Short mmCIF file of C-alpha atoms and ligand atoms in Angstrom, two decimals:
data_model
loop_
_atom_site.label_atom_id
_atom_site.label_comp_id
_atom_site.label_asym_id
_atom_site.label_seq_id
_atom_site.Cartn_x
_atom_site.Cartn_y
_atom_site.Cartn_z
CA MET A 1 45.91 102.04 106.75
CA ARG A 2 47.28 100.94 103.46
CA THR A 3 49.07 97.06 103.20
CA LEU A 4 49.55 97.36 99.57
CA THR A 5 53.37 95.89 99.03
CA ALA A 6 54.11 93.29 101.35
CA TRP A 7 52.72 90.95 99.62
CA THR A 8 53.30 91.47 96.13
CA CYS A 9 56.91 91.96 96.06
CA VAL A 10 56.84 88.00 97.83
CA ILE A 11 54.31 87.61 94.46
CA LEU A 12 56.59 89.05 91.89
CA ALA A 13 59.39 87.21 92.76
CA VAL A 14 57.91 84.26 91.92
CA LEU A 15 55.97 86.03 88.42
CA ALA A 16 59.08 84.25 85.88
CA THR A 17 56.84 85.20 83.14
CA ALA A 18 56.59 89.36 84.91
CA ALA A 19 57.85 91.05 81.38
CA GLY A 20 56.43 94.74 82.40
CA ALA A 21 53.83 96.39 80.60
CA ALA A 22 54.03 99.57 77.75
CA ARG A 23 53.50 102.41 80.18
CA ASN A 24 50.11 104.16 79.88
CA LEU A 25 50.61 107.16 77.74
CA GLY A 26 47.81 109.08 79.59
CA ALA A 27 46.39 110.49 76.92
CA GLN A 28 42.68 110.83 78.11
CA THR A 29 43.13 113.66 80.56
CA ASP A 30 43.42 116.58 79.15
CA ASP A 31 44.93 119.21 80.23
CA ALA A 32 41.49 120.77 82.27
CA THR A 33 41.26 117.88 84.47
CA ARG A 34 44.92 117.54 85.14
CA LYS A 35 45.12 121.00 86.77
CA LEU A 36 41.93 120.33 88.29
CA SER A 37 42.71 116.32 89.58
CA LEU A 38 46.34 117.73 90.94
CA ALA A 39 44.60 121.48 92.75
CA ILE A 40 42.48 118.97 94.73
CA PHE A 41 45.24 116.96 95.43
CA LYS A 42 46.88 119.64 96.68
CA GLN A 43 44.86 121.46 98.27
CA LEU A 44 43.88 117.88 100.53
CA ILE A 45 47.52 117.56 101.66
CA GLU A 46 47.58 121.07 102.42
CA ILE A 47 44.53 120.47 104.62
CA ASN A 48 46.23 118.17 108.23
CA THR A 49 43.84 115.55 109.19
CA THR A 50 46.18 114.71 111.66
CA ASP A 51 44.19 112.61 114.57
CA SER A 52 46.40 115.12 117.08
CA VAL A 53 46.22 118.73 115.55
CA GLY A 54 43.96 118.21 112.29
CA SER A 55 40.32 118.04 111.44
CA THR A 56 38.53 116.12 108.73
CA THR A 57 35.44 118.77 108.79
CA VAL A 58 37.46 121.22 106.74
CA ALA A 59 38.73 118.37 104.09
CA ALA A 60 34.87 116.90 103.67
CA GLU A 61 34.14 120.57 103.56
CA ALA A 62 36.61 121.59 100.81
CA MET A 63 35.42 118.59 98.89
CA ALA A 64 31.91 119.51 99.51
CA LYS A 65 32.27 122.84 97.49
CA ARG A 66 34.11 121.07 95.06
CA LEU A 67 31.47 119.12 93.97
CA LEU A 68 29.17 122.03 94.25
CA ASP A 69 30.79 124.54 91.76
CA ALA A 70 30.79 121.65 90.13
CA GLY A 71 27.46 121.71 89.94
CA PHE A 72 25.88 119.06 92.36
CA PRO A 73 22.67 119.19 93.84
CA ALA A 74 23.01 120.94 97.75
CA SER A 75 20.92 118.24 99.00
CA ASP A 76 23.39 115.33 97.11
CA VAL A 77 26.36 116.35 98.87
CA GLN A 78 26.55 116.28 102.94
CA VAL A 79 29.24 117.07 105.19
CA LEU A 80 28.12 114.22 109.15
CA GLY A 81 29.52 113.51 111.36
CA PRO A 82 29.77 113.33 115.15
CA ASN A 83 31.97 116.19 116.38
CA SER A 84 33.48 119.41 114.65
CA ARG A 85 36.63 118.67 114.15
CA LYS A 86 35.25 114.42 112.35
CA GLY A 87 33.33 115.37 109.07
CA ASN A 88 32.92 112.60 106.72
CA MET A 89 31.01 113.95 103.41
CA VAL A 90 29.13 111.98 101.36
CA ALA A 91 27.88 112.91 97.48
CA ARG A 92 25.85 111.18 95.91
CA LEU A 93 25.81 110.85 91.45
CA HIS A 94 22.19 109.64 90.09
CA GLY A 95 21.98 108.11 87.82
CA THR A 96 18.54 104.81 86.39
CA GLY A 97 18.16 102.97 89.61
CA LYS A 98 19.44 99.85 87.46
CA TYR A 99 20.83 98.35 90.05
CA LYS A 100 21.94 99.07 93.33
CA PRO A 101 24.23 101.44 93.67
CA ILE A 102 28.44 101.32 94.70
CA LEU A 103 29.91 102.62 97.19
CA PHE A 104 33.55 103.93 96.84
CA ILE A 105 35.08 105.24 99.93
CA GLY A 106 38.66 106.75 100.98
CA HIS A 107 39.88 108.15 104.45
CA LEU A 108 40.51 112.05 104.70
CA ASP A 109 42.87 111.51 107.66
CA VAL A 110 46.21 111.03 108.19
CA VAL A 111 49.04 109.55 110.03
CA GLU A 112 51.57 112.06 112.18
CA ALA A 113 54.16 113.57 110.63
CA LEU A 114 56.72 115.70 112.26
CA ARG A 115 58.36 118.12 110.30
CA ALA A 116 61.78 117.76 111.73
CA ASP A 117 62.20 114.16 110.33
CA TRP A 118 61.14 114.99 107.09
CA THR A 119 63.07 116.58 103.79
CA THR A 120 60.20 118.97 102.90
CA ASP A 121 57.02 120.08 104.80
CA PRO A 122 54.62 117.16 105.54
CA PHE A 123 52.18 120.15 104.64
CA LYS A 124 52.87 121.50 101.77
CA PHE A 125 52.72 120.41 98.68
CA VAL A 126 55.35 119.06 96.37
CA GLU A 127 56.27 118.54 93.23
CA LYS A 128 60.56 117.64 93.23
CA ASP A 129 61.93 115.06 90.57
CA GLY A 130 59.66 113.90 89.14
CA TYR A 131 57.59 113.20 92.11
CA TYR A 132 54.60 114.37 95.22
CA TYR A 133 55.56 115.02 98.44
CA GLY A 134 53.09 115.02 100.97
CA ARG A 135 51.92 113.31 104.08
CA GLY A 136 48.88 111.58 102.07
CA THR A 137 50.38 111.53 99.12
CA ASN A 138 50.75 107.77 99.19
CA ASP A 139 47.89 106.52 102.00
CA MET A 140 45.74 107.77 100.42
CA LYS A 141 45.06 112.27 98.98
CA SER A 142 45.52 111.04 95.97
CA GLU A 143 43.30 108.52 95.35
CA ASP A 144 40.35 110.54 97.16
CA ALA A 145 41.62 113.62 95.13
CA ILE A 146 40.78 111.06 92.21
CA MET A 147 37.54 109.85 93.30
CA VAL A 148 36.68 113.97 93.22
CA THR A 149 38.36 114.83 90.01
CA THR A 150 35.91 111.09 88.80
CA PHE A 151 33.13 112.60 90.25
CA ILE A 152 33.84 116.49 88.98
CA ARG A 153 34.12 114.77 85.50
CA LEU A 154 30.60 112.70 85.26
CA LYS A 155 28.92 115.41 86.41
CA ARG A 156 30.29 117.88 84.05
CA GLU A 157 29.70 115.15 80.89
CA GLY A 158 26.40 114.51 82.42
CA TYR A 159 26.67 111.62 82.70
CA LYS A 160 23.96 108.97 83.49
CA PRO A 161 24.84 105.63 84.49
CA ASP A 162 22.64 102.71 85.63
CA ARG A 163 23.23 102.98 89.23
CA ASP A 164 24.33 105.48 91.77
CA LEU A 165 27.20 105.48 92.49
CA ILE A 166 28.11 106.63 96.34
CA LEU A 167 31.79 108.57 97.35
CA ALA A 168 31.96 108.77 100.93
CA LEU A 169 35.42 110.81 102.35
CA THR A 170 35.53 109.40 105.96
CA ALA A 171 37.05 110.35 108.82
CA ASP A 172 39.46 107.70 111.89
CA GLU A 173 40.29 105.48 109.13
CA GLU A 174 44.59 105.78 110.77
CA GLY A 175 42.71 106.07 114.76
CA GLY A 176 41.24 107.76 116.36
CA LYS A 177 37.70 107.35 117.53
CA TYR A 178 35.14 108.56 114.75
CA ASN A 179 35.93 105.71 112.51
CA GLY A 180 34.01 107.95 109.50
CA VAL A 181 32.54 104.42 108.06
CA ASP A 182 31.14 103.03 111.23
CA TRP A 183 29.68 106.06 112.46
CA LEU A 184 27.73 106.75 109.24
CA LEU A 185 26.93 102.79 108.98
CA LYS A 186 25.28 103.41 112.09
CA ASN A 187 24.11 106.65 112.14
CA HIS A 188 23.03 107.14 108.18
CA ARG A 189 23.06 103.81 106.63
CA ASP A 190 20.79 104.92 104.19
CA LEU A 191 23.26 107.70 102.72
CA ILE A 192 25.93 105.21 101.77
CA ASP A 193 24.22 101.59 101.02
CA ALA A 194 25.33 99.73 97.84
CA GLU A 195 25.25 96.78 97.05
CA PHE A 196 29.49 96.04 97.25
CA VAL A 197 32.10 98.59 98.00
CA VAL A 198 35.32 99.96 96.27
CA ASN A 199 38.21 100.99 98.40
CA PRO A 200 41.40 102.31 97.10
CA ASP A 201 43.48 102.35 100.26
CA GLY A 202 43.80 98.38 99.43
CA GLY A 203 45.61 96.44 96.22
CA GLY A 204 46.48 98.44 93.18
CA VAL A 205 49.34 98.22 90.68
CA THR A 206 53.08 97.54 91.66
CA LEU A 207 56.42 98.50 89.35
CA GLU A 208 58.98 97.69 88.62
CA ASN A 209 60.96 100.07 86.99
CA GLY A 210 58.99 101.39 85.97
CA LYS A 211 56.60 99.07 84.46
CA ALA A 212 53.60 98.18 86.02
CA VAL A 213 54.49 94.17 87.14
CA ILE A 214 51.22 93.22 88.45
CA TYR A 215 47.33 94.49 89.96
CA SER A 216 46.91 92.69 93.32
CA LEU A 217 42.96 93.05 93.78
CA ASP A 218 42.76 92.77 97.26
CA ALA A 219 38.98 90.58 98.08
CA THR A 220 39.42 89.97 101.79
CA GLU A 221 42.09 89.65 104.57
CA LYS A 222 43.18 87.08 107.66
CA LEU A 223 43.05 87.92 111.29
CA TYR A 224 45.05 89.00 112.87
CA ALA A 225 45.65 87.59 116.14
CA ASP A 226 48.72 87.87 119.47
CA PHE A 227 48.27 84.61 122.18
CA GLN A 228 50.70 84.78 125.73
CA LEU A 229 52.09 81.32 126.81
CA GLU A 230 52.97 80.89 129.72
CA VAL A 231 54.75 78.78 132.03
CA THR A 232 54.97 78.87 136.22
CA ASN A 233 57.31 77.25 138.60
CA PRO A 234 57.99 78.23 142.04
CA GLY A 235 61.79 77.75 140.93
CA GLY A 236 65.10 77.92 143.24
CA HIS A 237 68.34 77.37 143.02
CA SER A 238 70.62 76.81 140.22
CA SER A 239 72.52 74.36 141.91
CA LEU A 240 70.06 72.03 143.23
CA PRO A 241 68.17 71.45 138.96
CA LYS A 242 64.19 69.41 138.95
CA PRO A 243 62.91 67.88 136.86
CA GLU A 244 60.06 70.53 136.04
CA ASN A 245 62.10 73.38 134.22
CA ALA A 246 59.60 76.27 133.31
CA ILE A 247 61.94 77.14 130.24
CA TYR A 248 62.01 73.60 129.14
CA GLN A 249 58.92 73.21 129.26
CA LEU A 250 58.07 76.53 127.54
CA ALA A 251 60.47 75.42 124.63
CA GLU A 252 59.16 71.95 124.58
CA GLY A 253 55.43 73.38 123.67
CA LEU A 254 56.73 76.24 121.50
CA THR A 255 58.82 73.13 119.72
CA ARG A 256 55.31 71.37 118.70
CA ILE A 257 53.60 74.40 117.63
CA GLN A 258 56.12 75.37 114.88
CA HIS A 259 55.94 71.53 114.26
CA TYR A 260 52.46 71.42 114.07
CA GLN A 261 50.60 72.41 110.52
CA PHE A 262 47.09 74.52 110.55
CA PRO A 263 44.93 72.54 107.37
CA PHE A 264 44.85 74.12 104.09
CA GLU A 265 41.77 75.55 103.06
CA LEU A 266 41.32 77.34 100.05
CA ASN A 267 38.71 80.21 99.85
CA ALA A 268 37.36 82.05 96.82
CA VAL A 269 40.25 84.33 96.79
CA THR A 270 42.60 81.93 97.06
CA ARG A 271 41.41 79.54 94.52
CA SER A 272 41.53 82.50 91.96
CA PHE A 273 45.51 83.83 93.24
CA PHE A 274 46.10 79.92 92.91
CA GLU A 275 44.51 79.57 89.09
CA ARG A 276 45.66 82.90 87.73
CA THR A 277 49.40 82.99 89.41
CA ALA A 278 49.55 79.72 87.81
CA LYS A 279 49.51 81.59 83.96
CA GLN A 280 52.33 84.06 85.65
CA VAL A 281 54.34 80.82 85.78
CA THR A 282 56.26 77.89 85.42
CA GLY A 283 57.17 74.51 85.56
CA GLN A 284 56.40 72.30 89.09
CA THR A 285 55.29 75.03 90.14
CA ALA A 286 52.10 76.21 87.71
CA ASP A 287 51.87 72.51 88.22
CA ASP A 288 51.92 72.77 91.82
CA MET A 289 49.09 75.65 91.74
CA LEU A 290 46.45 73.67 89.51
CA ALA A 291 46.72 70.21 91.38
CA ILE A 292 45.50 71.95 94.29
CA LEU A 293 42.56 72.81 93.11
CA ASN A 294 41.55 70.04 92.20
CA ASP A 295 38.95 67.74 94.71
CA PRO A 296 40.24 66.12 96.79
CA PRO A 297 43.83 68.28 96.45
CA ASP A 298 47.28 67.28 96.20
CA GLU A 299 48.50 66.99 98.48
CA ALA A 300 52.10 66.53 97.62
CA ALA A 301 50.88 69.80 95.64
CA ALA A 302 50.21 71.45 98.18
CA ALA A 303 53.28 70.56 100.76
CA ARG A 304 55.58 71.52 97.82
CA LEU A 305 53.77 75.08 97.40
CA SER A 306 53.91 75.10 101.32
CA GLN A 307 58.23 75.79 101.00
CA ASP A 308 57.40 79.45 100.04
CA PRO A 309 56.22 81.17 102.53
CA TYR A 310 53.89 83.70 100.78
CA PHE A 311 52.05 80.15 99.28
CA ASN A 312 52.05 78.41 102.76
CA ALA A 313 50.28 81.38 104.33
CA THR A 314 47.50 82.12 102.00
CA MET A 315 47.02 78.11 102.13
CA ARG A 316 46.10 78.02 106.38
CA THR A 317 46.07 79.88 109.34
CA THR A 318 49.90 80.61 110.47
CA CYS A 319 51.44 80.85 113.95
CA VAL A 320 54.46 81.64 115.05
CA ALA A 321 56.93 82.41 118.05
CA THR A 322 57.76 85.87 118.15
CA ARG A 323 58.22 86.35 121.17
CA LEU A 324 60.46 85.18 124.59
CA ASP A 325 61.07 85.77 127.59
CA ALA A 326 62.25 84.18 130.53
CA GLY A 327 63.75 84.38 134.47
CA ASP A 328 65.47 86.15 136.73
CA ALA A 329 68.79 86.08 137.18
CA ASN A 330 71.89 83.87 136.09
CA ASN A 331 71.84 81.40 138.95
CA ALA A 332 67.82 81.39 139.76
CA LEU A 333 65.56 78.36 138.77
CA PRO A 334 63.07 80.19 136.13
CA GLN A 335 60.21 81.33 137.85
CA ARG A 336 58.30 82.26 134.92
CA ALA A 337 58.76 81.61 131.43
CA THR A 338 57.01 83.35 128.70
CA ALA A 339 56.36 83.55 124.22
CA ILE A 340 54.47 85.57 122.70
CA VAL A 341 52.69 83.62 119.39
CA ASN A 342 51.54 85.95 116.62
CA CYS A 343 48.65 83.81 113.89
CA ARG A 344 47.18 85.22 110.98
CA ILE A 345 43.92 83.23 110.24
CA LEU A 346 42.36 82.70 107.24
CA PRO A 347 38.46 83.97 107.41
CA GLY A 348 36.19 82.06 108.16
CA HIS A 349 37.54 81.81 111.38
CA SER A 350 37.64 82.65 115.56
CA ARG A 351 40.55 83.67 117.61
CA GLU A 352 39.15 81.66 120.00
CA GLU A 353 39.59 78.40 117.88
CA VAL A 354 42.35 78.80 116.97
CA ARG A 355 43.18 79.43 120.33
CA LYS A 356 41.81 76.13 121.53
CA THR A 357 44.01 74.80 118.97
CA LEU A 358 47.32 75.90 119.79
CA VAL A 359 46.00 74.33 123.63
CA ARG A 360 45.59 70.96 121.70
CA VAL A 361 49.10 71.33 120.08
CA VAL A 362 50.95 72.20 123.42
CA ASP A 363 49.83 69.56 124.62
CA ASP A 364 50.89 70.81 128.24
CA PRO A 365 48.11 71.59 131.16
CA LYS A 366 51.21 73.24 132.55
CA ILE A 367 51.09 75.67 130.38
CA THR A 368 48.39 78.48 129.40
CA VAL A 369 47.27 79.50 126.21
CA ARG A 370 45.67 83.57 126.73
CA TRP A 371 44.71 86.30 123.90
CA MET A 372 46.34 89.72 123.77
CA ASP A 373 44.08 92.36 123.03
CA ASN A 374 45.46 95.36 120.90
CA SER A 375 46.06 97.27 124.55
CA GLY A 376 48.03 94.47 125.33
CA ASN A 377 45.45 92.77 127.92
CA LEU A 378 45.75 89.73 128.73
CA HIS A 379 41.99 87.18 128.16
CA ASP A 380 41.38 83.71 129.33
CA MET A 381 39.66 82.99 126.76
CA ALA A 382 39.76 84.61 122.53
CA PRO A 383 36.77 86.11 120.63
CA ASP A 384 34.65 84.28 119.13
CA ALA A 385 33.50 85.39 115.75
CA VAL A 386 34.32 84.59 113.09
CA ALA A 387 36.30 86.07 110.20
CA LEU A 388 33.53 86.67 107.02
CA PRO A 389 33.91 84.44 104.90
CA PRO A 390 35.55 86.39 101.45
CA ALA A 391 32.63 87.22 99.24
CA PRO A 392 33.22 86.35 95.87
CA LEU A 393 35.08 87.93 92.84
CA ARG A 394 31.96 89.19 91.14
CA ASP A 395 31.69 89.98 87.17
CA ASP A 396 30.12 92.47 87.61
CA LEU A 397 33.41 94.17 89.43
CA MET A 398 36.06 91.44 88.04
CA LYS A 399 35.33 92.29 84.32
CA PRO A 400 35.22 95.66 84.24
CA LEU A 401 38.85 96.59 86.10
CA GLU A 402 40.79 93.16 84.05
CA GLU A 403 39.10 96.08 80.84
CA SER A 404 40.07 99.35 82.67
CA VAL A 405 43.36 98.29 84.17
CA ASP A 406 44.14 96.47 80.66
CA LYS A 407 44.15 100.30 79.61
CA ILE A 408 45.90 101.86 81.31
CA TRP A 409 49.17 99.49 81.92
CA PRO A 410 48.17 96.59 78.96
CA GLY A 411 48.98 93.56 79.61
CA THR A 412 49.18 93.66 82.83
CA PRO A 413 47.61 90.44 85.31
CA VAL A 414 44.68 90.80 88.04
CA VAL A 415 45.81 88.91 90.60
CA PRO A 416 43.85 87.82 94.11
CA THR A 417 45.06 88.54 96.96
CA MET A 418 44.51 87.93 101.37
CA ALA A 419 45.77 91.27 102.83
CA THR A 420 47.34 90.80 106.40
CA GLY A 421 46.18 93.47 107.71
CA ALA A 422 42.47 95.61 108.06
CA SER A 423 41.04 98.35 106.25
CA ASP A 424 37.76 100.46 106.88
CA GLY A 425 36.87 97.87 104.33
CA VAL A 426 35.63 95.60 108.12
CA TYR A 427 33.26 97.54 108.88
CA THR A 428 31.37 97.37 104.84
CA ASN A 429 32.03 93.97 105.01
CA ALA A 430 31.08 93.06 108.19
CA ALA A 431 28.21 95.63 106.97
CA GLY A 432 26.83 93.24 104.70
CA MET A 433 28.71 94.89 101.92
CA PRO A 434 31.07 93.17 100.12
CA THR A 435 34.47 95.75 99.84
CA TYR A 436 37.54 95.60 96.95
CA GLY A 437 40.32 97.17 97.42
CA VAL A 438 40.81 98.67 94.02
CA GLY A 439 44.26 101.01 94.36
CA ALA A 440 44.25 103.23 92.07
CA VAL A 441 48.80 104.57 92.05
CA ALA A 442 50.78 103.66 91.18
CA ILE A 443 53.92 102.18 93.96
CA GLU A 444 57.58 101.20 92.56
CA LEU A 445 58.80 98.38 94.35
CA GLY A 446 60.31 98.41 97.69
CA ASP A 447 59.58 102.62 97.18
CA ASP A 448 56.28 102.61 99.42
CA ARG A 449 56.42 105.55 101.78
CA ALA A 450 52.67 105.19 103.13
CA HIS A 451 53.47 106.67 107.01
CA GLY A 452 57.26 107.32 106.57
CA LYS A 453 58.70 110.32 106.19
CA ASP A 454 59.07 111.68 102.63
CA GLU A 455 56.21 110.36 101.42
CA ARG A 456 55.73 110.51 97.64
CA ILE A 457 54.24 109.15 95.02
CA PRO A 458 55.30 109.59 91.47
CA VAL A 459 53.59 112.06 89.44
CA GLN A 460 52.61 109.83 86.37
CA SER A 461 51.41 106.95 88.65
CA TYR A 462 49.20 110.47 89.74
CA PHE A 463 47.80 111.72 86.59
CA ASP A 464 47.43 107.48 85.66
CA GLY A 465 45.01 107.38 88.38
CA VAL A 466 43.38 109.74 87.36
CA ASP A 467 43.08 108.31 84.24
CA PHE A 468 41.84 104.43 85.27
CA TYR A 469 39.77 105.63 87.66
CA TYR A 470 37.89 107.41 84.71
CA LEU A 471 38.04 104.44 82.85
CA LEU A 472 37.17 102.62 85.92
CA PHE A 473 33.77 104.19 87.42
CA LYS A 474 32.39 103.61 83.85
CA ALA A 475 33.06 100.79 83.24
CA LEU A 476 31.48 99.87 86.33
CA ALA A 477 28.39 101.72 85.96
CA PRO A 478 28.33 102.12 81.85
CA GLN A 479 25.85 104.99 80.51
CA GLN A 480 22.81 104.27 79.96
ZN1 ZN B 501 45.06 104.23 104.20
#
């Protein structure tokens, strides 16, 4: 999964001074490395890793062989998994052990793709008009290939980082029953235990007309929840209306939700988002962003910023009515009225906490508020589990990241963001390893084709990513 563009395009709308950075000219990468990285990318695209008929084991073994051929000892490269089709690859580049390892994760599986829907064969690697096409070019075999290439480069150079670097390429991020990160944590935690985790499946550079305008770092995510509101009534004939009507009652409850605003709350990531975005915008918006960082926050400033849907969603939990269903006949009083209210919950809060808030806000015991799980089942109570508060934006990640971004996309601001979707980071974060979405491949605004037909990335973005991750790996774990 990939959640880059939806949020960055809203940010971009307010980045008044986003001038667009000069392009990296790809000078760092020698020809042999370019060829190697491309061969690995092509190989991965042409191995079908869908849940229906594909195999991540084939891809994991192919990548393991690449690393073994480059000189990694067999003891440092393993393919493991719950069955023959859902293999995961784990490799380790040994450092001096001065610090705890960094884990890099990438999923090998891709969503389904039908040949009939596509212009090209989704499982053939095609270069056309300055783009690479194929299922997984964007999400996220390009980045898997980039990480394998970087591991091979560092090994060949005899690079000795100050900490071990671990690479895990895994199964079933997009779906399926055997999520590789979850499985590795449960069965081989020792192999992937790390100080923190870098996941290129989130964040990254957004291009506008080919120029880099923003680097978003996915540093935390909101929790998703659906709630069903329901009113029932004995009904009757519509020629004889009664004071109690399921539709009116539900509508009044929904109106109270409409006018309710969850409390303003910032965390380490969203504070940093406003601090950094304030430098990119001008006037009242910039002043307001700084004013909400004060203790106590400036309420008027928060209210003004709340007019913008993106800033509003960054400052608070949101709940909004998304579906409505009521009545059985034009001439009958409704016996039942239901609505779905969709919520995006700030880190640090639980679904049950939000359900109770909705009960309080609708303020009508005749309106039931139940949690709807992913399969559509209704529950009187929602899970109590609190969405983890974000880990701090650590210097040993931010400084190397900003340095590396500036070398490849000069002048592009790095802005920490809160994602709406969940990545494999949910497992590593829950295991106590703070996880950051650090995308490698720049995508043009409005051309994010992850999960879609004719998935593609710009050729130049791929090689920029090869350069970027090489610099980033070295900056994160300097040679001793
Ligand atoms: Zn993905």
